[in-house]
Structure formats: C-alpha cells, structure tokens
PDB file of C-alpha atoms in Angstrom:
ATOM      1  CA  MET A 143      15.811  -4.843   4.764  1.00  0.00           C
ATOM      2  CA  THR A 144      16.859  -3.499   8.262  1.00  0.00           C
ATOM      3  CA  CYS A 145      16.934   0.092   7.072  1.00  0.00           C
ATOM      4  CA  ALA A 146      13.439  -0.245   5.723  1.00  0.00           C
ATOM      5  CA  LEU A 147      12.199  -1.940   8.944  1.00  0.00           C
ATOM      6  CA  LEU A 148      13.520   1.042  10.970  1.00  0.00           C
ATOM      7  CA  GLY A 149      11.129   3.458   9.112  1.00  0.00           C
ATOM      8  CA  HIS A 150       7.270   3.323   9.647  1.00  0.00           C
ATOM      9  CA  ALA A 151       6.306   1.898   6.234  1.00  0.00           C
ATOM     10  CA  PRO A 152       4.175  -1.043   6.588  1.00  0.00           C
ATOM     11  CA  LEU A 153       5.520  -4.727   5.170  1.00  0.00           C
ATOM     12  CA  LYS A 154       3.437  -4.459   2.056  1.00  0.00           C
ATOM     13  CA  THR A 155       5.018  -1.030   1.104  1.00  0.00           C
ATOM     14  CA  ILE A 156       8.545  -2.429   1.917  1.00  0.00           C
ATOM     15  CA  ALA A 157       7.785  -5.522  -0.219  1.00  0.00           C
ATOM     16  CA  ASP A 158       6.574  -3.282  -3.225  1.00  0.00           C
ATOM     17  CA  ASP A 159       9.730  -1.125  -2.962  1.00  0.00           C
ATOM     18  CA  LEU A 160      11.981  -4.185  -2.956  1.00  0.00           C
ATOM     19  CA  GLY A 161      10.121  -6.019  -5.487  1.00  0.00           C
ATOM     20  CA  LEU A 162       9.188  -8.813  -3.217  1.00  0.00           C
ATOM     21  CA  SER A 163       5.977 -10.538  -2.203  1.00  0.00           C
ATOM     22  CA  GLU A 164       4.386  -9.464   1.198  1.00  0.00           C
ATOM     23  CA  ALA A 165       4.983 -13.058   2.511  1.00  0.00           C
ATOM     24  CA  ARG A 166       8.663 -12.975   1.523  1.00  0.00           C
ATOM     25  CA  SER A 167       9.212  -9.596   3.279  1.00  0.00           C
ATOM     26  CA  ARG A 168       7.471 -11.034   6.384  1.00  0.00           C
ATOM     27  CA  GLU A 169       9.971 -13.916   6.319  1.00  0.00           C
ATOM     28  CA  LEU A 170      12.865 -11.572   5.825  1.00  0.00           C
ATOM     29  CA  ALA A 171      11.694  -9.280   8.732  1.00  0.00           C
ATOM     30  CA  ARG A 172      11.368 -12.272  10.989  1.00  0.00           C
ATOM     31  CA  ASP A 173      14.954 -13.574  10.161  1.00  0.00           C
ATOM     32  CA  VAL A 174      16.290 -10.009  10.745  1.00  0.00           C
ATOM     33  CA  TYR A 175      14.439 -10.054  14.073  1.00  0.00           C
ATOM     34  CA  LYS A 176      15.687 -13.494  15.070  1.00  0.00           C
ATOM     35  CA  LYS A 177      19.241 -12.812  14.113  1.00  0.00           C
ATOM     36  CA  LEU A 178      19.494  -9.593  16.120  1.00  0.00           C
ATOM     37  CA  GLY A 179      17.579 -11.255  19.145  1.00  0.00           C
ATOM     38  CA  VAL A 180      14.707  -8.814  19.095  1.00  0.00           C
ATOM     39  CA  SER A 181      11.001  -9.224  18.750  1.00  0.00           C
ATOM     40  CA  GLY A 182       9.982  -6.392  16.465  1.00  0.00           C
ATOM     41  CA  ARG A 183      10.596  -3.121  15.240  1.00  0.00           C
ATOM     42  CA  ILE A 184      10.785  -1.378  18.482  1.00  0.00           C
ATOM     43  CA  GLY A 185      13.590  -3.856  19.765  1.00  0.00           C
ATOM     44  CA  LEU A 186      15.251  -3.489  16.239  1.00  0.00           C
ATOM     45  CA  ALA A 187      15.188   0.390  16.803  1.00  0.00           C
ATOM     46  CA  ASN A 188      16.642   0.049  20.304  1.00  0.00           C
ATOM     47  CA  THR A 189      19.330  -2.286  19.147  1.00  0.00           C
ATOM     48  CA  TRP A 190      20.145  -0.052  16.158  1.00  0.00           C
ATOM     49  CA  SER A 191      20.411   3.054  18.336  1.00  0.00           C
ATOM     50  CA  SER A 192      22.627   1.643  20.898  1.00  0.00           C
ATOM     51  CA  VAL A 193      24.931   0.413  18.219  1.00  0.00           C
ATOM     52  CA  VAL A 194      24.971   3.879  16.587  1.00  0.00           C
ATOM     53  CA  GLU A 195      25.855   5.148  20.078  1.00  0.00           C
ATOM     54  CA  GLY A 196      28.637   2.653  20.643  1.00  0.00           C
ATOM     55  CA  GLU A 197      26.906   0.742  23.379  1.00  0.00           C
ATOM     56  CA  SER A 198      26.688  -2.677  21.370  1.00  0.00           C
ATOM     57  CA  HIS A 199      26.563  -5.631  23.682  1.00  0.00           C
ATOM     58  CA  GLY A 200      27.357  -8.341  21.422  1.00  0.00           C
ATOM     59  CA  PRO A 201      27.842  -9.021  17.585  1.00  0.00           C
ATOM     60  CA  VAL A 202      25.027  -7.351  15.642  1.00  0.00           C
ATOM     61  CA  ALA A 203      26.504  -7.877  12.301  1.00  0.00           C
ATOM     62  CA  THR A 204      28.175 -11.208  11.202  1.00  0.00           C
ATOM     63  CA  THR A 205      30.084 -12.254   8.316  1.00  0.00           C
ATOM     64  CA  ARG A 206      30.218 -15.564   6.804  1.00  0.00           C
ATOM     65  CA  PRO A 207      33.315 -17.416   6.934  1.00  0.00           C
ATOM     66  CA  LYS A 208      35.788 -17.333   3.968  1.00  0.00           C
ATOM     67  CA  ARG A 209      35.478 -20.277   1.601  1.00  0.00           C
ATOM     68  CA  ALA A 210      38.552 -21.805  -0.157  1.00  0.00           C
ATOM     69  CA  ARG A 211      38.947 -20.394  -3.691  1.00  0.00           C
ATOM     70  CA  ARG A 212      37.801 -22.623  -6.646  1.00  0.00           C
ATOM     71  CA  GLY A 213      40.645 -24.375  -8.111  1.00  0.00           C
ATOM     72  CA  ALA A 214      42.724 -24.025  -4.911  1.00  0.00           C
ATOM     73  CA  ARG A 215      44.852 -27.148  -4.346  1.00  0.00           C
ATOM     74  CA  ALA A 216      45.004 -29.018  -1.124  1.00  0.00           C
ATOM     75  CA  GLU A 217      48.328 -29.510   0.344  1.00  0.00           C
ATOM     76  CA  THR A 218      49.528 -32.857  -0.649  1.00  0.00           C
ATOM     77  CA  SER A 219      52.990 -34.765  -0.499  1.00  0.00           C
ATOM     78  CA  ALA A 220      54.407 -37.132  -2.822  1.00  0.00           C
ATOM     79  CA  PRO A 221      54.089 -40.743  -2.110  1.00  0.00           C
ATOM     80  CA  GLY A 222      57.084 -41.902   0.029  1.00  0.00           C
ATOM     81  CA  ARG A 223      58.265 -38.407   0.950  1.00  0.00           C
ATOM     82  CA  ALA A 224      57.755 -36.702   4.275  1.00  0.00           C
ATOM     83  CA  ARG A 225      56.125 -33.478   4.985  1.00  0.00           C
ATOM     84  CA  LEU A 226      57.976 -30.910   6.631  1.00  0.00           C
TER      85      LEU A 226
END
C-alpha cells in the first residue's frame, strides 16, 4: 500500500489494483499515514526519501513481537520440587 501511495494514482485506482473497495483503501492509507506520523502523500514521500538516504529519525517500519509457538509448554516444576 505504501508503494502505491508513493505514486500519483488516485485511491480509486489503487483500490482497483489491489482488489479493495475505495473506502478500505482510504482506511489503509490513513493507517499508513498515522503509523509514520505524516499527514498525506507529501509527508510520506519526504519520510520515504529520508529513509532511502539514510537520514531516518526514528522507527519507520516496526515488527510485531514474536508469539509463543503453539503447543509450547510453559516451564513448570513438579510438586514439592524446587526450581533451580
């Protein structure tokens, strides 16, 4: 979505290309702007260019914390036995 917003295409065209409704593409664009702390495409372009040039002033891309694997056992001790 971010790459699509960096172009000059209107949100309707981006929505059609991604198979989304125009309203959903607008929501996603708003979420991208909010996450990056910008107010529109110009701010997005400025942020993007500063990252490309290596002048990033904070985290632009974040990752989600890793979750415990399914089926992973929690560490427990047997009754009456002390943990080391």
